[in-house]
Each structure stands twice: as structure tokens, then as C-alpha cells.
Tab-separated table of C-alpha atoms and ligand atoms in Angstrom:
chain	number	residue	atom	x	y	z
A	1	UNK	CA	37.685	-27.752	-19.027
A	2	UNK	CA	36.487	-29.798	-15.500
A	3	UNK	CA	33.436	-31.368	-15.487
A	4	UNK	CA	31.576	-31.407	-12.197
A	5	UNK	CA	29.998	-35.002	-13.003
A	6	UNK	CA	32.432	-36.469	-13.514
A	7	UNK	CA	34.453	-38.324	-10.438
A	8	UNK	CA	37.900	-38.086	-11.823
A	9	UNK	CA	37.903	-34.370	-12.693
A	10	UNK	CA	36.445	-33.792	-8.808
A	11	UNK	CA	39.568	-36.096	-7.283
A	12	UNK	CA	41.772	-34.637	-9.648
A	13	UNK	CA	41.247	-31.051	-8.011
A	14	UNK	CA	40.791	-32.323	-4.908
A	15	UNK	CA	36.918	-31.554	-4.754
A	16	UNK	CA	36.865	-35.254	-3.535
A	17	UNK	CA	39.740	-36.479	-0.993
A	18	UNK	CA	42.078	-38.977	-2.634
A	19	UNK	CA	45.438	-40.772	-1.491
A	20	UNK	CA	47.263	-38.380	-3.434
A	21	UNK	CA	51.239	-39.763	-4.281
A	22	UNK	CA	52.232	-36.612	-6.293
A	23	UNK	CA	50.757	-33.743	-7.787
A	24	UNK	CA	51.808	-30.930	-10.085
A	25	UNK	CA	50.299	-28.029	-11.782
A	26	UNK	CA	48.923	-30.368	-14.596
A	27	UNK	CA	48.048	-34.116	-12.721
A	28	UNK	CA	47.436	-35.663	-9.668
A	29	UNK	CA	48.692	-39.366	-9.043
A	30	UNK	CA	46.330	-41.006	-6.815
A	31	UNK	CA	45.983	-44.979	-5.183
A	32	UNK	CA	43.787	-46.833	-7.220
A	33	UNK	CA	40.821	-47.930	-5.176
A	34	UNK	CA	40.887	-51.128	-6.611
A	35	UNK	CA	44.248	-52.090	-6.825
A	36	UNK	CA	45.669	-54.961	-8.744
A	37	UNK	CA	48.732	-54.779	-6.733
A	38	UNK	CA	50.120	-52.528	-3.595
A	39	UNK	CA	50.773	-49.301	-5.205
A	40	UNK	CA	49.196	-49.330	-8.451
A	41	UNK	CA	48.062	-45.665	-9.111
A	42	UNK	CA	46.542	-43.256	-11.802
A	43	UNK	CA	47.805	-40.397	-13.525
A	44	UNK	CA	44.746	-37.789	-13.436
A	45	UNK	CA	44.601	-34.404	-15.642
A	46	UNK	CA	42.990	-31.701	-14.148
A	47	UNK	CA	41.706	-31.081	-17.170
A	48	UNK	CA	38.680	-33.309	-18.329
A	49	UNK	CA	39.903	-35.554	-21.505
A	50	UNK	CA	37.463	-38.532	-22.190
A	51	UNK	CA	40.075	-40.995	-23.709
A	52	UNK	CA	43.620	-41.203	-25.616
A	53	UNK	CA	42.014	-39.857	-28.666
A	54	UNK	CA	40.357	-36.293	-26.951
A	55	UNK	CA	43.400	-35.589	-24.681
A	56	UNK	CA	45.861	-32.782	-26.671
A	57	UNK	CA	49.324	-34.127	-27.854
A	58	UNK	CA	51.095	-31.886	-25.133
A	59	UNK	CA	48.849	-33.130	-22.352
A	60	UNK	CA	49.621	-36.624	-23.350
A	61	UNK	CA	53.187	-36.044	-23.503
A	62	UNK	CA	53.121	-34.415	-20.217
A	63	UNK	CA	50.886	-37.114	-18.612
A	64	UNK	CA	53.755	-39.993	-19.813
A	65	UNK	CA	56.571	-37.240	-18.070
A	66	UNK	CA	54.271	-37.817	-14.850
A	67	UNK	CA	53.569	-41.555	-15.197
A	68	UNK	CA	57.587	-41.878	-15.333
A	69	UNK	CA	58.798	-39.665	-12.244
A	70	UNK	CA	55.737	-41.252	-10.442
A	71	UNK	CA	56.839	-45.215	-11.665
A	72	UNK	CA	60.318	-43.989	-10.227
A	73	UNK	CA	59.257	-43.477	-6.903
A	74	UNK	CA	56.769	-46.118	-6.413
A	75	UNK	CA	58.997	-49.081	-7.752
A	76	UNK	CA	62.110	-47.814	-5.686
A	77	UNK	CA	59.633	-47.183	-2.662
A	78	UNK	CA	57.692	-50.291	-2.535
A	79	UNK	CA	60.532	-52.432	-4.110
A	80	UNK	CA	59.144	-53.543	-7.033
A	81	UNK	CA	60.525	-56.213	-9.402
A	82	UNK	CA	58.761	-54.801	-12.862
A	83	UNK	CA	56.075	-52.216	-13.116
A	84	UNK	CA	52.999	-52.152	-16.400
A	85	UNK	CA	51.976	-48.967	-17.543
A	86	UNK	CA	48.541	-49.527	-18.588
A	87	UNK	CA	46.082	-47.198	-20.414
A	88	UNK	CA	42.387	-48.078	-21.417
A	89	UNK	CA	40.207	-46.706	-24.060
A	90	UNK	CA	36.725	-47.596	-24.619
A	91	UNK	CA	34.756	-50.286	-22.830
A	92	UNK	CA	35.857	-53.075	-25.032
A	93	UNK	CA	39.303	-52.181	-24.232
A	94	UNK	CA	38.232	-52.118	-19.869
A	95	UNK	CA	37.937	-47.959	-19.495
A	96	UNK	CA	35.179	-47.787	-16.659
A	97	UNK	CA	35.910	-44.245	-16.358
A	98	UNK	CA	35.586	-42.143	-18.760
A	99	UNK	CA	38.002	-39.454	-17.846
A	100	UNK	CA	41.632	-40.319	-19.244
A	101	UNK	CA	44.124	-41.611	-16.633
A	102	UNK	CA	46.874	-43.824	-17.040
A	103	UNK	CA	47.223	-47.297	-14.328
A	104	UNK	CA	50.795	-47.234	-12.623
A	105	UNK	CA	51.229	-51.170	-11.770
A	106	UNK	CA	54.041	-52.127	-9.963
A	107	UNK	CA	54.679	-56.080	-10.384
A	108	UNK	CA	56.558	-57.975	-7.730
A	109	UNK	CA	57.631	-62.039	-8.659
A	110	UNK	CA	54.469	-64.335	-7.883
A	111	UNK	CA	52.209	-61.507	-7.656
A	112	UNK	CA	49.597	-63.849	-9.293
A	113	UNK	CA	48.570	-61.007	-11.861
A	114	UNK	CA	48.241	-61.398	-15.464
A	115	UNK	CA	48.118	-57.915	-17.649
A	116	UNK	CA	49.512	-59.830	-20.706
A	117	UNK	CA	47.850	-60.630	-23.539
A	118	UNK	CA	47.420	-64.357	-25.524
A	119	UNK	CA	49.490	-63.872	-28.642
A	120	UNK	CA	47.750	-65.015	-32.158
A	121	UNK	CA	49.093	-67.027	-34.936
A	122	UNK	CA	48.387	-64.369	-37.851
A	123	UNK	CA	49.489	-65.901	-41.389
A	124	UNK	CA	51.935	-63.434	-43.586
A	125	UNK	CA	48.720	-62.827	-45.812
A	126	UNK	CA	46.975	-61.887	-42.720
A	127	UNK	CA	49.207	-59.660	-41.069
A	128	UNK	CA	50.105	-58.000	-44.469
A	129	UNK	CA	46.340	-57.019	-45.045
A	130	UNK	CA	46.091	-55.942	-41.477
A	131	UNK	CA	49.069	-53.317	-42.432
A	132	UNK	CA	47.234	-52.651	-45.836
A	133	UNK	CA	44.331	-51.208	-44.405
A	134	UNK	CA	45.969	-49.083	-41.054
A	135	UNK	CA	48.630	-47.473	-44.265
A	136	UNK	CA	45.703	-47.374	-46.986
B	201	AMP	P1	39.640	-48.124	-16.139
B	201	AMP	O1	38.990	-49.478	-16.060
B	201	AMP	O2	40.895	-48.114	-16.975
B	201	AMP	O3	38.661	-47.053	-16.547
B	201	AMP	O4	40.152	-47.815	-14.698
B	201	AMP	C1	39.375	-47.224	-13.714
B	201	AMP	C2	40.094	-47.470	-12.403
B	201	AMP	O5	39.677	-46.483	-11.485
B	201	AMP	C3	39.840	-48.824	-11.770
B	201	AMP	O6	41.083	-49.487	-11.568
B	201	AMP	C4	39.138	-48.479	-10.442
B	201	AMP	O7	39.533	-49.327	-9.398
B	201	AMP	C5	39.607	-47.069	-10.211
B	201	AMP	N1	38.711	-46.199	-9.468
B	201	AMP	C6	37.383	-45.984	-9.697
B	201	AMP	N2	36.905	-45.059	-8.833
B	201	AMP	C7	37.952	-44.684	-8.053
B	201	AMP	C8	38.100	-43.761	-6.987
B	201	AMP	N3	37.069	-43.041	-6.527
B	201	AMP	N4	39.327	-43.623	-6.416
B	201	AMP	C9	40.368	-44.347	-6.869
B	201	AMP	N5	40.290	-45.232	-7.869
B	201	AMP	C10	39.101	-45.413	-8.451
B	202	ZN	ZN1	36.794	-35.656	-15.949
């Protein structure tokens, strides 16, 4: 289903123009507006999925297939040194838009970015009751 509010399903059909890199039957690629470096994109579904946990299993699957042929040709175009796949869900997590899409970054040495995380000092108790409860 498309929903006609929201800005993401529009670009994604091409209701709204967009610097489109590649498109097939199921996802558009676009520039990101706001880029954190030159070329970082998003993968779009033409479908409207709000987040990770409404889009279907084969759209997913489909939508990594994109984000990989798309990574191809952006690192090898723009010569790239690394590239971040990055996917938000819910505000605390960064999603502005509510429309899933997956960020194509392409890194290049002394870029000045920083999509990596700080890395915590869990005990063994701690980490072992973490696992308790995601297997309980
Ligand atoms: P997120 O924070 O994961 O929801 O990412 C939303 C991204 O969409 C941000 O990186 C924005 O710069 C980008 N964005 C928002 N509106 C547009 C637009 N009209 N065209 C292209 N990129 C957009
Ligand atoms: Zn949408």
C-alpha cells in the first residue's frame, strides 16, 4: 500500500522528483538530501512500510539485495575507502521518517564522520541477564 502523506512513498514513485541512482520494480535508490558524505543514498520501497518491524521478510530481503548492487556501484564510482549500511527505527534510534529506507554511506579516510558507537564495559553477570531475558 502507498500512502499519499507520506514523502517517501511520493519520491519513491516518483510523484516527487528525486536524484534517483537506481530503480527497480520494488525500490528506488535516491541521494540523501542531507548527506553525511558524497553519495550517501536510501533504499526506498514503493510500498509504504513504517519501520524494520512492519516491512514483510521478502521485502526486507529484497531491500538488502538492492542496498548491495547499489553499495557496488557507488563505492567503485565515487572511490570509496569503506561504506556503513545504516538503518534506523524509532526516534530514539534517529528514524525522522517514518517510511522504512535503508542509508547507503560511503566512507572515504579523514572523512571526519563518526557512525560508530562507544562500546560499554558490561560485567559477565550483566551481559548474561541481558541474554536471559531476549531467550526467556
Ligand atoms: P532517518 O533519520 O533514518 O529517518 O533518515 C531520514 C533521512 O532522509 C535523512 O538523512 C534526511 O536527510 C533524508 N531526507 C529527508 N527528506 C528527504 C528528501 N526529500 N529527499 C532526500 N532525502 C531526504
Ligand atoms: Zn511511505
Amino acid at each position: 500500500m502507498k500512502d499519499n502523506n507520506c514523502i517517501f512513498c511520493l519520491i519513491a514513485n516518483g510523484n516527487i522528483p528525486s536524484r534517483t541512482v537506481m530503480e527497480n520494480e520494488k525500490f528506488r535508490v535516491i541521494l540523501d538530501l542531507g548527506p553525511a558524505t558524497a553519495g550517501h543514498a536510501l533504499v526506498l520501497p514503493k510500498e509504504h512500510f513504517g519501520d524494520l518491524f512492519e516491512i514483510p521478510a521478502d521485502w526486507a530481503a529484497d531491500a538488502m539485495k538492492t542496498a548491495q548492487e547499489a553499495a557496488a556501484l557507488i563505492k567503485e564510482k565515487l572511490q570509496a575507502d569503506g561504506l556503513n549500511i545504516v538503518q534506523n527505527n524509532g526516534e530514539t534510534a534517529g528514524q525522522t521518517v517514518h517510511h522504512f529506507h535503508m542509508h547507503i554511506i560511503p566512507r572515504y579516510k579523514g572523512d571526519g564522520q563518526n557512525i560508530l558507537w562507544k562500546p560499554g564495559k558490561p560485567s559477565d553477570a550483566e551481559l548474561d541477564g541481558v541474554l536471559e531475558k531476549i531467550k526467556a
